Coordinates of C-alpha atoms in Angstrom, one line a residue:
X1 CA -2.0 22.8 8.7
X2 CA -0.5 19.8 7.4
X3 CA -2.4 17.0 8.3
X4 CA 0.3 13.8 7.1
X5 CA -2.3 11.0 7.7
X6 CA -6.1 10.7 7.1
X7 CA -8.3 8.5 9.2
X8 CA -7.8 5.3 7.2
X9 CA -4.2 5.6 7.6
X10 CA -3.6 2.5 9.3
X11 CA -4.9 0.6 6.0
X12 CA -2.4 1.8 3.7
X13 CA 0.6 1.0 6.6
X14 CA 0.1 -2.6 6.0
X15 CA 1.1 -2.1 2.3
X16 CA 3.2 0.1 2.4
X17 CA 5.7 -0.2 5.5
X18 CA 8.5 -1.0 3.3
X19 CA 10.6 1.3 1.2
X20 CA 10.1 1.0 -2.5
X21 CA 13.4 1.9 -4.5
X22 CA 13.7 2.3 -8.5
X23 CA 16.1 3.3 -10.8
X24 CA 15.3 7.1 -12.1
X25 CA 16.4 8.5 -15.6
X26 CA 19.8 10.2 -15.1
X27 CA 20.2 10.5 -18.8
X28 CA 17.8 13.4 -19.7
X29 CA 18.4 16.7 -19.5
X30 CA 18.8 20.4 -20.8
X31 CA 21.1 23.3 -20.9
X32 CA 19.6 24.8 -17.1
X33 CA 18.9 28.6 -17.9
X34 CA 19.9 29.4 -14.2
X35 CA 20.9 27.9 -11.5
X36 CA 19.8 28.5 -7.3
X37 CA 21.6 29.3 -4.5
X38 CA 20.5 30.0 -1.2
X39 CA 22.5 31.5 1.9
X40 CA 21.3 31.3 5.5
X41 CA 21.0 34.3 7.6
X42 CA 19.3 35.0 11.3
X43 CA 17.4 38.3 12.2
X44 CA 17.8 38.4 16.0
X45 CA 15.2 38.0 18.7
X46 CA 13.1 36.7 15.6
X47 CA 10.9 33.3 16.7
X48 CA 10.0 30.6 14.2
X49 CA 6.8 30.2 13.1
X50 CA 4.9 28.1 10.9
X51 CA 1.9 27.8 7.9
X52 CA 1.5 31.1 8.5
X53 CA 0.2 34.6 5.8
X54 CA 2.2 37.6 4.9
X55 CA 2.1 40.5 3.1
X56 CA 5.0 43.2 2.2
X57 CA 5.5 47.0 1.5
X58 CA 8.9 48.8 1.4
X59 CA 10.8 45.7 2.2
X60 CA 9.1 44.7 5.3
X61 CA 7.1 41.9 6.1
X62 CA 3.7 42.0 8.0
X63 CA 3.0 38.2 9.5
X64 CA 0.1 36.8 11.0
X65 CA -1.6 33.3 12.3
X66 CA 0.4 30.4 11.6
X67 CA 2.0 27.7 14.3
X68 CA 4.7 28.6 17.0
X69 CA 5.7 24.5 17.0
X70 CA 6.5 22.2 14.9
X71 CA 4.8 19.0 13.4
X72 CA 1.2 18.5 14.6
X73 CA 1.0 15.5 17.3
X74 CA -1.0 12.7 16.7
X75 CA -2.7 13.0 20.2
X76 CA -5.9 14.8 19.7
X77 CA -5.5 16.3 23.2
X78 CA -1.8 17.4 22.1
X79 CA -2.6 18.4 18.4
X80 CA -3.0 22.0 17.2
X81 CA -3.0 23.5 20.8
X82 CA -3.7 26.7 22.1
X83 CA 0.3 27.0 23.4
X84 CA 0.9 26.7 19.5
X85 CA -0.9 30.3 18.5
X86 CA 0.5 33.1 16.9
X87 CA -1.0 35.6 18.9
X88 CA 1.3 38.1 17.8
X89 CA 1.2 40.6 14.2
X90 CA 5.0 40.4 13.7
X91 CA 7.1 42.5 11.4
X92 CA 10.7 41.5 9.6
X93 CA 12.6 43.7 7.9
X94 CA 15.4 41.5 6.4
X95 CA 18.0 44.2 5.0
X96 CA 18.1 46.0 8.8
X97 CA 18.1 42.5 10.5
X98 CA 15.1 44.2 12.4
X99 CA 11.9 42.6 13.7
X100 CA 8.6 44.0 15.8
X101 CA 5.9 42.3 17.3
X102 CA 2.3 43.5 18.8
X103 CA -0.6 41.6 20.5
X104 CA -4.0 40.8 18.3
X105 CA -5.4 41.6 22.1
X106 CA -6.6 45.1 20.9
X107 CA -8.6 43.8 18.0
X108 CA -12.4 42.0 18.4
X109 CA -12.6 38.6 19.2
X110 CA -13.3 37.4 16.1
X111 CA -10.5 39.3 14.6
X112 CA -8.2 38.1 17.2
X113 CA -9.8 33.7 16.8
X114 CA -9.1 34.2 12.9
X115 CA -5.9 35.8 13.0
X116 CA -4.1 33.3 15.2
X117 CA -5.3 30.8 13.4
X118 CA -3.0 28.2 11.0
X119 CA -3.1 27.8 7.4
X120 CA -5.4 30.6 6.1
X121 CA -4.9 31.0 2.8
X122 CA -4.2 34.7 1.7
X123 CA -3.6 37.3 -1.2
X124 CA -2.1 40.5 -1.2
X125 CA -4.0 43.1 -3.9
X126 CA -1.7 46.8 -3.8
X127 CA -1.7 47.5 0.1
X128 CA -4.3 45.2 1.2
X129 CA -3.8 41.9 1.9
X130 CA -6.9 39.2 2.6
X131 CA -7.1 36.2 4.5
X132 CA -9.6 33.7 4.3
X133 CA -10.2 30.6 6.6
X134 CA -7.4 29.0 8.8
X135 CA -8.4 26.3 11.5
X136 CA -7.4 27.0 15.3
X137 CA -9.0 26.3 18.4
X138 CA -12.0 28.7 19.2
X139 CA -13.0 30.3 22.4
X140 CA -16.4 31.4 21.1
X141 CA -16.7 27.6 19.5
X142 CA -15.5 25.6 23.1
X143 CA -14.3 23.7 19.8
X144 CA -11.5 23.8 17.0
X145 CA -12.7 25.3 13.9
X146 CA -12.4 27.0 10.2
X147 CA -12.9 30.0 10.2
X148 CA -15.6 31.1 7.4
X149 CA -14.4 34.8 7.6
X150 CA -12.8 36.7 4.5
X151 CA -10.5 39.9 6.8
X152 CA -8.6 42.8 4.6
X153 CA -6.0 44.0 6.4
X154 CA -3.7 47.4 5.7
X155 CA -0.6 46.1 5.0
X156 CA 1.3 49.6 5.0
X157 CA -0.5 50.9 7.6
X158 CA -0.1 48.0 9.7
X159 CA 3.5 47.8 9.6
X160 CA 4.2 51.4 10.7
X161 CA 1.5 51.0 13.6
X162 CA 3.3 48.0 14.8
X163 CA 7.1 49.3 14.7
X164 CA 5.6 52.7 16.2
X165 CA 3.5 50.8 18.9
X166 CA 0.7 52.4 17.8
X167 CA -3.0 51.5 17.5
X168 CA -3.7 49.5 14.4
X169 CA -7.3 48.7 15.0
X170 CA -8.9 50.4 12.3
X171 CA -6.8 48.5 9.5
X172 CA -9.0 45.1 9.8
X173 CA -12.0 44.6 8.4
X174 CA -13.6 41.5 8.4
X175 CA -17.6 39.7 6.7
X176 CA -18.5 36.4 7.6
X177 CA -19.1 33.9 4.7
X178 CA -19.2 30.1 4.7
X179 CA -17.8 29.6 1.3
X180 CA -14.8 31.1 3.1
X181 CA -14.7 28.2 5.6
X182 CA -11.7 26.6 4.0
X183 CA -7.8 25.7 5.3
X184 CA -5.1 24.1 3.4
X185 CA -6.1 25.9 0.2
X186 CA -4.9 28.8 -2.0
X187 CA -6.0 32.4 -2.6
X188 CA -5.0 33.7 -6.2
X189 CA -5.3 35.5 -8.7
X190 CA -6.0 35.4 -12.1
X191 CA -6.4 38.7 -13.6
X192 CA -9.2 40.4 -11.5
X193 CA -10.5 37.3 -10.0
X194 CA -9.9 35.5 -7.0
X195 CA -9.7 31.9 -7.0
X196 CA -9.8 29.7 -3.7
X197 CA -8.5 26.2 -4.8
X198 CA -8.7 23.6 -3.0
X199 CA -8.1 23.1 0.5
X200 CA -11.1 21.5 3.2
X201 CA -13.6 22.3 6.0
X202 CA -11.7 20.9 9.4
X203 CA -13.5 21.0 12.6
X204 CA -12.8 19.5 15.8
X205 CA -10.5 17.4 17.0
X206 CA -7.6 16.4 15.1
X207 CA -6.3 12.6 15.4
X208 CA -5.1 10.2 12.6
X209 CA -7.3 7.4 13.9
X210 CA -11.1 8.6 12.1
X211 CA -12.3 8.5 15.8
X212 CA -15.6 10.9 15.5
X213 CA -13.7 14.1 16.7
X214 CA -14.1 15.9 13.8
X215 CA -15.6 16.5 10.6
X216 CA -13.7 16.5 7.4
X217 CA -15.1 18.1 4.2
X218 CA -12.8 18.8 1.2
X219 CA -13.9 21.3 -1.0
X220 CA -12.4 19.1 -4.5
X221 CA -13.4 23.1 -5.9
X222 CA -12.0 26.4 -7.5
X223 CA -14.0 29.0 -6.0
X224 CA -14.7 31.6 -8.1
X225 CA -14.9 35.6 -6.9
X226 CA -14.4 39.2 -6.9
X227 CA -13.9 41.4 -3.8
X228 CA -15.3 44.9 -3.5
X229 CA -13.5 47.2 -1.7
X230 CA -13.3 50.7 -1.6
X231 CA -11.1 50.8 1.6
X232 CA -14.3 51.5 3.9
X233 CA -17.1 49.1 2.5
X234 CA -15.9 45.4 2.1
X235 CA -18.1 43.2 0.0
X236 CA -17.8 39.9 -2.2
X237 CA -19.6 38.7 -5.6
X238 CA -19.0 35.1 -6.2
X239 CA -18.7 33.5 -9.4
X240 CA -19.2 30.5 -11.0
X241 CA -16.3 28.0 -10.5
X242 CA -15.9 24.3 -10.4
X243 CA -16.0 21.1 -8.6
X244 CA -14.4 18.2 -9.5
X245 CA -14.3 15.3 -6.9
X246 CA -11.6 13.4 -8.1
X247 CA -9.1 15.7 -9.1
X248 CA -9.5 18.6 -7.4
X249 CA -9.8 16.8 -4.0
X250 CA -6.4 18.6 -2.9
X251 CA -5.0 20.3 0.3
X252 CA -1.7 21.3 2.2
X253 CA -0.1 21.5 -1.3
X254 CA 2.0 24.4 -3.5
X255 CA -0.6 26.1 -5.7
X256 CA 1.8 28.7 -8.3
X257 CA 0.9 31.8 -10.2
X258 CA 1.9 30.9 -14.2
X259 CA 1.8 32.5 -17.1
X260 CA 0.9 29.7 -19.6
X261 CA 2.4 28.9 -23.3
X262 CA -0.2 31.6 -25.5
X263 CA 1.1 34.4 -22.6
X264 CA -2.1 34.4 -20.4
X265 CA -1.9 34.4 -17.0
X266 CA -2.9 31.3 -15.1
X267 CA -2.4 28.6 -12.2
X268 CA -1.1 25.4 -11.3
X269 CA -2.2 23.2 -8.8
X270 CA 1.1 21.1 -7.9
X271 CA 0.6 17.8 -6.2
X272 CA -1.1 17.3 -3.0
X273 CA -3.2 14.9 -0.7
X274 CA -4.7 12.7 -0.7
X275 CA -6.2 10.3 -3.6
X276 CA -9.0 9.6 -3.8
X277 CA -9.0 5.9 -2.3
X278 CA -5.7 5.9 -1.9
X279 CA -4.0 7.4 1.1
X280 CA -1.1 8.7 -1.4
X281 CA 0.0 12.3 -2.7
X282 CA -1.5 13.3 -6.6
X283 CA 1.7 13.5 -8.7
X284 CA -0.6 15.3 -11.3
X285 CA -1.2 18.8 -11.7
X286 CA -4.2 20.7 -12.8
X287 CA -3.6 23.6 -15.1
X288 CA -5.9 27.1 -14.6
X289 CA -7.0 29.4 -16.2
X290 CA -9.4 31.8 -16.6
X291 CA -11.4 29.8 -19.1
X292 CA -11.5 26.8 -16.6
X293 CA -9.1 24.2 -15.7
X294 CA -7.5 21.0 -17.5
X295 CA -5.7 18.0 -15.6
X296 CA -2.3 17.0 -16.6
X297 CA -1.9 14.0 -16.7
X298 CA 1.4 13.8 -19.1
X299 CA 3.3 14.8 -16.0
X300 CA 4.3 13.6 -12.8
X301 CA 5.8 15.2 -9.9
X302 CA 7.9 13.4 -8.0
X303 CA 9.5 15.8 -5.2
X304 CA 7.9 18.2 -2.9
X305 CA 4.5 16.8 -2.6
X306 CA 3.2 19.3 0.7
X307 CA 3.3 23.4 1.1
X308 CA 6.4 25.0 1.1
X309 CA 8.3 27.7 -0.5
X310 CA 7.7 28.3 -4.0
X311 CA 9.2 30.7 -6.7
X312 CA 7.4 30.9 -9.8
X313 CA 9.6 32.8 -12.8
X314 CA 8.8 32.5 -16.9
X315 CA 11.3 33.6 -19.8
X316 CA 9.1 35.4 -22.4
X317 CA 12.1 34.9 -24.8
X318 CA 11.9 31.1 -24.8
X319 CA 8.2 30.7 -23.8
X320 CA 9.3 28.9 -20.5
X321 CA 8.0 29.1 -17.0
X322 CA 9.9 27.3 -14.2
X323 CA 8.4 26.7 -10.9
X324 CA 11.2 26.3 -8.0
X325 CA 10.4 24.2 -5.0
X326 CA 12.4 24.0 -1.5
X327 CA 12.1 21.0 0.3
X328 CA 9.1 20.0 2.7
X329 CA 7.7 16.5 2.6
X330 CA 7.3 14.1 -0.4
X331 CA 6.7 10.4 -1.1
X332 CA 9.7 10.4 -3.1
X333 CA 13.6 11.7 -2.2
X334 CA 17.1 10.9 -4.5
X335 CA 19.8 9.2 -2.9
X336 CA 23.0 8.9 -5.0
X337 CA 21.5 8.8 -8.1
X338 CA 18.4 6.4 -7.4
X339 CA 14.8 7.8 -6.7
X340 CA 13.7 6.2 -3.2
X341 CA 9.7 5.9 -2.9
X342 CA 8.6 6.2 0.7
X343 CA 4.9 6.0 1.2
X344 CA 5.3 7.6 4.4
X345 CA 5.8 10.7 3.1
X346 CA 8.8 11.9 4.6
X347 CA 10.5 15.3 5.1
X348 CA 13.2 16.2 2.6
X349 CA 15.9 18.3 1.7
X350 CA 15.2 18.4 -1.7
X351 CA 15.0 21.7 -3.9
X352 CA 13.6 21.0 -7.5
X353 CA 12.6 23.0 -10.5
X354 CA 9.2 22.1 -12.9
X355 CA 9.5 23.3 -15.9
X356 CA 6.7 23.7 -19.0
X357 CA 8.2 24.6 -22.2
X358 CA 6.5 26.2 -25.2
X359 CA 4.3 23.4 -26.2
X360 CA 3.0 23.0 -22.7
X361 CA 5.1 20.0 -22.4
X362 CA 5.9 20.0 -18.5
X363 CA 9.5 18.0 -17.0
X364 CA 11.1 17.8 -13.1
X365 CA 14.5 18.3 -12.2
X366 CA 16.0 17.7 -9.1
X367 CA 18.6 20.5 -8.5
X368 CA 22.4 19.9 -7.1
X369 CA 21.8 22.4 -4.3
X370 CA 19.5 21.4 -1.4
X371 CA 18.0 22.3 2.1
X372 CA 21.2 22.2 4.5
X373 CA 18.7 20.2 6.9
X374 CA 14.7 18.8 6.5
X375 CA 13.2 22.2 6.2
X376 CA 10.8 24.1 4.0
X377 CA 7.6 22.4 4.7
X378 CA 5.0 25.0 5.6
X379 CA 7.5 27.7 5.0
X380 CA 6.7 30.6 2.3
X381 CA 9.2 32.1 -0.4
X382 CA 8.6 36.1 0.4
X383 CA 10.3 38.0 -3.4
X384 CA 11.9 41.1 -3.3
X385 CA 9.5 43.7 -4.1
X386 CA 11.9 45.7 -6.8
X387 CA 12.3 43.2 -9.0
X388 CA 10.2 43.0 -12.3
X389 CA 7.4 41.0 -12.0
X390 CA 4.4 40.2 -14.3
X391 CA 1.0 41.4 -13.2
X392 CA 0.1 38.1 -11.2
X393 CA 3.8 38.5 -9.4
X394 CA 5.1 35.7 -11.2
X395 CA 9.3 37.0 -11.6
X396 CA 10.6 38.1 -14.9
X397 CA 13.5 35.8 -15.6
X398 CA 14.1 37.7 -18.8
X399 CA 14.5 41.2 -16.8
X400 CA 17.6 39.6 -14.6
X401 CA 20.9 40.4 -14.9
X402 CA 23.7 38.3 -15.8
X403 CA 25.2 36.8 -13.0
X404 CA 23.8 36.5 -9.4
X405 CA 20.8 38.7 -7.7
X406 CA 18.7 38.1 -4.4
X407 CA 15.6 37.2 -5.7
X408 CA 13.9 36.7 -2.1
X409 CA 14.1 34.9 1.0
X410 CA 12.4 31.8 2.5
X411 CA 11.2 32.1 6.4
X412 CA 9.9 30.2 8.8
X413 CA 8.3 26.7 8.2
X414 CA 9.0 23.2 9.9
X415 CA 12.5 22.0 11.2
X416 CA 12.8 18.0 11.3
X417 CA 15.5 16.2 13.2
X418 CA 14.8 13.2 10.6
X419 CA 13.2 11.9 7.8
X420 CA 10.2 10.1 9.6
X421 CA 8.9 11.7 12.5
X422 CA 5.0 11.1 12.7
X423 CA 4.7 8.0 14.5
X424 CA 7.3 9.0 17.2
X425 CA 5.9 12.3 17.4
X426 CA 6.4 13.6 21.4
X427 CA 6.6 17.3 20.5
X428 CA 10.3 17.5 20.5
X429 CA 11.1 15.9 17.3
X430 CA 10.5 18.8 15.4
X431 CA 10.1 22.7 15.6
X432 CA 8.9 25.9 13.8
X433 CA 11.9 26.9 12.0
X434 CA 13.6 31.0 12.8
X435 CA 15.9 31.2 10.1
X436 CA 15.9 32.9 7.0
X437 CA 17.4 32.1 3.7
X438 CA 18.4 34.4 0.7
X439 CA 17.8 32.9 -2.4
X440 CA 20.1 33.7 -5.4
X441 CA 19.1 33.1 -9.0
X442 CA 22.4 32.8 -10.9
X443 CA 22.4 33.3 -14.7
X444 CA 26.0 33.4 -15.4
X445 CA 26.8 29.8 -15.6
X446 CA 24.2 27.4 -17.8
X447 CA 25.4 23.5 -17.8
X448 CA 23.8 20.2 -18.2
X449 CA 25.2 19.8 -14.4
X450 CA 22.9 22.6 -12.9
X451 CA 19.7 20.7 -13.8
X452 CA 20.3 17.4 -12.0
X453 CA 18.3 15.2 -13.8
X454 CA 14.5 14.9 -15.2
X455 CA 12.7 12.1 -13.5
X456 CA 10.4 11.0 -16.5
X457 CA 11.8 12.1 -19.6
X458 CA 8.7 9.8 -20.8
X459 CA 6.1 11.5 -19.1
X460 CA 4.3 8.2 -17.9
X461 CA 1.0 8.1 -16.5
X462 CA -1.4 5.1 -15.4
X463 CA -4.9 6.4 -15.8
X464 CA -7.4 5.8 -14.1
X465 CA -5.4 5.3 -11.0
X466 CA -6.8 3.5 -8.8
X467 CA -8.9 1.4 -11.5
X468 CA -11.0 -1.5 -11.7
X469 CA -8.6 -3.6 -13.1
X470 CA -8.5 -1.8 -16.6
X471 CA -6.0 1.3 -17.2
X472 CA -3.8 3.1 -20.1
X473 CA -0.4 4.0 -19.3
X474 CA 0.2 7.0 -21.2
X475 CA 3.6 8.4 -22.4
X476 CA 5.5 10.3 -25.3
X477 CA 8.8 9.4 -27.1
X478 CA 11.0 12.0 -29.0
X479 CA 12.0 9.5 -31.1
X480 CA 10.6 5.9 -32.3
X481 CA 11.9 3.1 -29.8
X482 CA 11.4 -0.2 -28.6
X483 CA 9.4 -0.2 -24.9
X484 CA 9.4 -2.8 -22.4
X485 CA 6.4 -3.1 -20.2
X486 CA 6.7 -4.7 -16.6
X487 CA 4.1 -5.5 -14.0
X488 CA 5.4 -6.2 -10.7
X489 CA 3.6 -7.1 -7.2
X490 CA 4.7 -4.8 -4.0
X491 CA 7.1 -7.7 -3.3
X492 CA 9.1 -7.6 -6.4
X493 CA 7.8 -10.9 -8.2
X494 CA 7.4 -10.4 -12.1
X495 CA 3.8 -10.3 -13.0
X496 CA 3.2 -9.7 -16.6
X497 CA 5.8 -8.2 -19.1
X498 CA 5.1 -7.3 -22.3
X499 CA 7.2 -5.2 -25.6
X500 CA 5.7 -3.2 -28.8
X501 CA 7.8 -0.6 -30.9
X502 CA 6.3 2.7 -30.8
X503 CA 6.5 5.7 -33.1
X504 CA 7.3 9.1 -31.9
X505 CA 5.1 11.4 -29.9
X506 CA 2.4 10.7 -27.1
X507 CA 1.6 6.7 -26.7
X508 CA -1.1 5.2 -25.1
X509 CA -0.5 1.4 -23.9
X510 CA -3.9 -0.4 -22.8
X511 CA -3.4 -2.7 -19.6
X512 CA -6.0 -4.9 -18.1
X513 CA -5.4 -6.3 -14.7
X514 CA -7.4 -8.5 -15.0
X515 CA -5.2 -12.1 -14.7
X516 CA -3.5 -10.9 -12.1
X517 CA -4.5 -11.0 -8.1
X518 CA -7.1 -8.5 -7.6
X519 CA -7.4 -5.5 -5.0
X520 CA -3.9 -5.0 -4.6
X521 CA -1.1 -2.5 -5.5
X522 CA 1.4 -3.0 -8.5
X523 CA 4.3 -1.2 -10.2
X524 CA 3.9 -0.3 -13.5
X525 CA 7.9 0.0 -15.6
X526 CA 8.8 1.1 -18.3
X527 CA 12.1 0.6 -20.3
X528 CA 12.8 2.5 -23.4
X529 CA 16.7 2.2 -23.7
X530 CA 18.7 3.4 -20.9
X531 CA 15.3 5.5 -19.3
X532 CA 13.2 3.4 -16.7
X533 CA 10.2 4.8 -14.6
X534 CA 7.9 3.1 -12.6
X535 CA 4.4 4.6 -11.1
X536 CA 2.4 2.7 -8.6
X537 CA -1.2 1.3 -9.8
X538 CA -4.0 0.2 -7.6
X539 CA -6.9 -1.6 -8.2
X540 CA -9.8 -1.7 -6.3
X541 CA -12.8 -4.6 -7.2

């Protein structure tokens, strides 16, 4: 469920009402190993559908929960309604242009509750997939919810009931466990073990005003366990993972399957809302693994900030994983050339690719091709089953042949009819999106042209952010170079600007805020040649 605003929203509008725009680097770049394509197509008397779980077998697709509308209203009487429901199990088959649907009517009511719920995070594991969580109105409740339910469902099974219209009851099995009481998060895996990251306890009444309509706990964990199932008996053994208040204090936001630099398989936690104090998306990422978790502070992510679709692929050849992103929402879009910072977060066309190269070292590219429209938030990326994949289903770039193969297809997901839609919000601005789009990962043609450009070829970070007034701003050079610093007030007036020559490798520049106004929010720039980046800072006495 992507909740765009907290309850202290209306503080950060009075900063942040005005569009920030700064010059990004256009000058950085590498040869791009592949480039994207993506190519509409429409399976009839298929609806849309939003923020919803999936699983796959044979090429078909079993969907379940998720939102028949489009962007949640800000009227708690209108928001996350009971119309909205996906009461149905639908299943797709893309290659016949085929869909089925069935009612959740002949399963138990707390089957049915869970099941039509939005955002539950899920996991498929052979034929069974599991769903945890999700948030929806309850019957049983009087009252909207999260559901603390963990279900396994027969995926294979499933399917074949529902295009035969035949009984499906005895493929759901469902326990009850709070830990499981989560939406907005991710179920993954690393090796044999599940990992729930992130994500938040949501119940009651939405509205963007912190009225007392609901309670909001974030989980700011990765929840550690394994499940027990021996297709009868369903049981859970929890492990022990981590908290982290400050960094892990993440929802509505891509977490990708990896498989880090020394070959291990991991995670990365992209983005996501909100700071800590600040009403903003992380532009971090926190790097997992099954040893624990580190946060990357190096890097900065600049484009696709909420959930959508996501392909993860590595190249064992050159030790490279690339992690492809297809619009959605983000504080940050490219217009001709220039990175426009909106702190309104809005939705975007943008498709960009992260990639961490063999030293770990992690860069952003925005990619020529885009969205045709504002699409892709709270949509999924569903891979072709045949391909080669690595055991935590990350794709096997390596494996591809030259030239151009369907990799997968994107459904569903939020359709915009512009940019910035929250605070008009009537219901009609938006809808849950029907159409389906290949994707295509081309390896014939590698240019400079394919990659767009890197955002922060310096890698700049201001850390802590927010601060009390004292911070580092962190950054690496490939070469030694004169930097500029510049401090600047959310008005534009010069603050403070200082120079130093740097050697080569990772820098770290002290800066006290200390002379200039307090409690307020500043842009940090630096200048080393032609490359320029700027990161907001905020201090808080």
């Amino acid at each position: 469920m992507i909740q765009l605003k907290k309850s202290t929203m209306m503080r950060r509008i009075l900063y942040t009402a005005m569009l920030f725009v700064f010059a990004a680097n256009l000058g950085f770049s590498q040869n791009a190993p592949f480039s994207v394509e993506i190519e509409a197509m429409n399976v009839p008397n298929l609806g849309g559908l939003q923020s919803f779980a999936y699983g796959q077998h044979d090429g078909k697709w079993l969907i379940l929960g998720g939102r028949l509308d489009g962007l949640h209203r800000r009227q708690p009487f209108a928001s996350f309604d009971v119309l909205g429901h996906n009461n149905q199990i639908i299943v797709v088959d893309p290659v016949a242009m085929q869909s089925w649907s069935a009612p959740l009517t002949s399963l138990s009511t707390s089957l049915q509750e869970q099941l039509s719920s939005t955002n539950m995070e899920f996991q498929q594991t052979g034929d069974m997939l599991y769903v945890v969580g999700g948030y929806g109105y309850s019957a049983t409740a009087a009252d909207h919810i999260t559901y603390h339910n963990l279900t396994a469902i027969d995926v294979p099974a499933t399917i074949q009931a529902v295009i035969n219209g035949a009984s499906f009851t005895g493929n759901f099995r469902q326990l009850t466990d709070p830990e499981f009481a989560v939406t907005g998060g991710h179920l993954d895996m690393v090796y044999d073990t599940y990992y729930l990251v992130g994500g938040q306890r949501f119940d009651g009444r939405y509205n963007p005003m912190g009225n007392p309509t609901y309670t909001q706990t974030y989980t700011s964990a990765i929840r550690k366990f394994k499940i027990n199932d021996d297709g009868t008996n369903l049981s859970v053994t929890h492990l022990p993972g981590h908290t982290d208040a400050t960094n892990l204090h993440r929802r509505d936001y891509n977490v990708a399957s990896q498989i880090l630099p020394n070959g291990q398989e991991g995670l990365t936690a992209f983005s996501g809302v909100f700071q800590v104090g600040a009403d903003l998306p992380y532009l971090n990422c926190v790097n997992i693994d099954s040893n624990g978790y580190a946060v990357n502070n190096a890097f900065s992510q600049y484009y696709n900030h909420y959930h959508c679709a996501v392909l993860p692929m590595y190249s064992g050849t050159a030790n490279e994983m690339h992690t492809v992103f297809f619009g959605g929402i983000a504080q940050y879009f490219d217009s001709l050339g220039t990175l426009v910072r909106d702190d309104n977060c809005p939705f975007v066309k943008t498709i960009a690719r992260v990639t961490r190269d063999a030293n770990g070292v992690m860069a952003e590219y925005k990619l020529p091709v885009e969205m045709p429209a504002l699409l892709g938030a709270s949509s999924e990326f569903i891979p072709v089953e045949t391909l080669e994949r690595y055991g935590n289903d990350v794709l096997k770039l390596d494996s591809l042949p030259v030239g151009r193969t369907l990799v997968g297809y994107i459904y569903g997901g939020i359709a915009s009819t512009a940019a910035n839609i929250f605070f008009i919000n009537s219901g009609t601005q938006s809808s849950a999106n029907s159409q389906i789009f290949k994707v295509f990962i081309n390896k014939t043609v590698s240019t400079d042209a394919l990659n767009g450009h890197s955002l922060d070829a310096m890698n700049m970070r201001v850390f802590p952010n927010p601060s009390l007034g004292e911070s580092v701003v962190n950054f690496s050079l490939s070469s030694p170079e004169l930097v500029k610093l510049r401090v600047s007030d959310v008005h534009g007036k010069v603050l403070y600007t200082a120079e130093q020559q740097f050697s080569e490798g990772d820098q770290a520049w002290p800066l006290d805020f200390g002379a200039m106004r307090r409690s307020a929010a500043y842009f940090v720039t630096l200048t080393a040649g032609d490359r320029q980046v700027t990161q907001k800072a905020i201090v808080v006495r």
